[in-house]
Amino acid sequence: MTLVEHLGELRTRLLISIASIAVGAGVAWFLYGTLFHFLVDQWCGFMTTHKTLAIDPNHPCKLVYLSVLEPFTTKIKIVTVTGLLLALPVLLYELWAFIVPGLKDRERKFAIPFVASSMVLFGLGAWFGLITLPRALNFLLGFAGTSGIVFVMSVGKYVGFVVLVIGAFGVSFEFPLLLVSLMAVGAISSAQLRRWRRYSVVGIAVFAAVITPSQDWFTMSAMMVPLLVFYEIAILVGRFMLKR
């Protein structure tokens, strides 16, 4: 393929990806109420056990809007992120389809496992992020005390925080897939990963400290430990399954 043909192929893949996100966002638009209540339930669970932090202890789950545009921007944010998640299989397939022409026949057979494992790992990371969310809230808001201080949470800031947590864990859990993919195409080997183990521990610790939006020790540890485990699993996969 010529350079122009490559650019044409890239444009087609991008248009399909954008269209899939738009379709996913359209579906999410009608599911907004359910999605919003699901996200708020995480907040409500914390505030129900810490009623003294609420403005109205009888209704501790209330959130507030701090601007006229905040209801609109909150809905757009939730709908867009959900659209991205729903379109993830298409996005991953289009990414793989774009790079497949440059791969060997042996490497092309990883297309379906690549897409499937990407979805599973991202979903696992998002679920793990939701699990750590209440504990992160408990740790961070615990510094406020429970006497004479109330907490007013903006809907937009809370949704943004939750989206960052879910996104950070979802993306970070793709780490082993990245390592296995690099070994599959021969860019690195399991022997190199074993030699880099000490540096990788430091790198993972720094990555977890930077990417976690709350930056508390619990959330950082909750991200760092699985990544270290994934690193070791990737070494085993490369050594015994890929023979790299």
Steps between C-alpha positions, in 0.01 A plus 500: 500500500614852425505777759176644360335157520615465863351840583176403329488179703566697819219743416257212445593338830465832684159569349375155599636549851336843537171362369511212750564743787206712382272195493618394846444852632151498348416182689651644819287814462186296563667311786625816672268474800608145578868583450481811716332318788756220476786748540327690780436174689876479569487846660178426684646185654779705655287791618239270656765379744639854553182704543673759718687622190175569313323837498176316569566181700146384420584506127876437488512395134424840350741654248499861378541691175735795519433652158223533245687286246598224741190280445562509124876441518449216750260324267730549202793363698316187612349439156832546320698273731230233481499534122875437498457190715219363283705566186816346644472170304467692173784738590734214585407309185559808280837555667599141439366502142711807424828344617430145371636564146842563653501174696602147409246217466603360839433835666162558332339206677510696826225739378204340681694425823629859495153655480343256747775528760501882468131512584534258791801680649341844467178375657696337781690823561182709502338259746811509719490879494139500619594268786776730618287815462318483838827434684668788318213730599522378859874565510491844337193636675612355830740792533205737528390361835136451596436791734403850390593436134263414217583388148338648189572290193446639152339257256746591227808455718374172642419355158837620369676333793316170447568504125871560564518214749322258267699615198833486684444144619353390167794632300764379746360146492586490127866491608548121472338499154752761388790289625367179344433677169856634491633150568271351235648724229854446627562854627597377847552163669417345834871493581517878459196544726669289767813715478290817521301381803656737755460804277147393415401496867613860534336598172169338598508675838556839333228427241250406772584815696451723195193346337279449807286816534460470879873426556433340837707203609212252484402575140864511393565162663180357350634591156865419557455146635293369205744658253792321667305174482416564135867565428595158635213334312616664177847356556354151543280537192793614290729227628273195487227586246666734251846346547653848504 
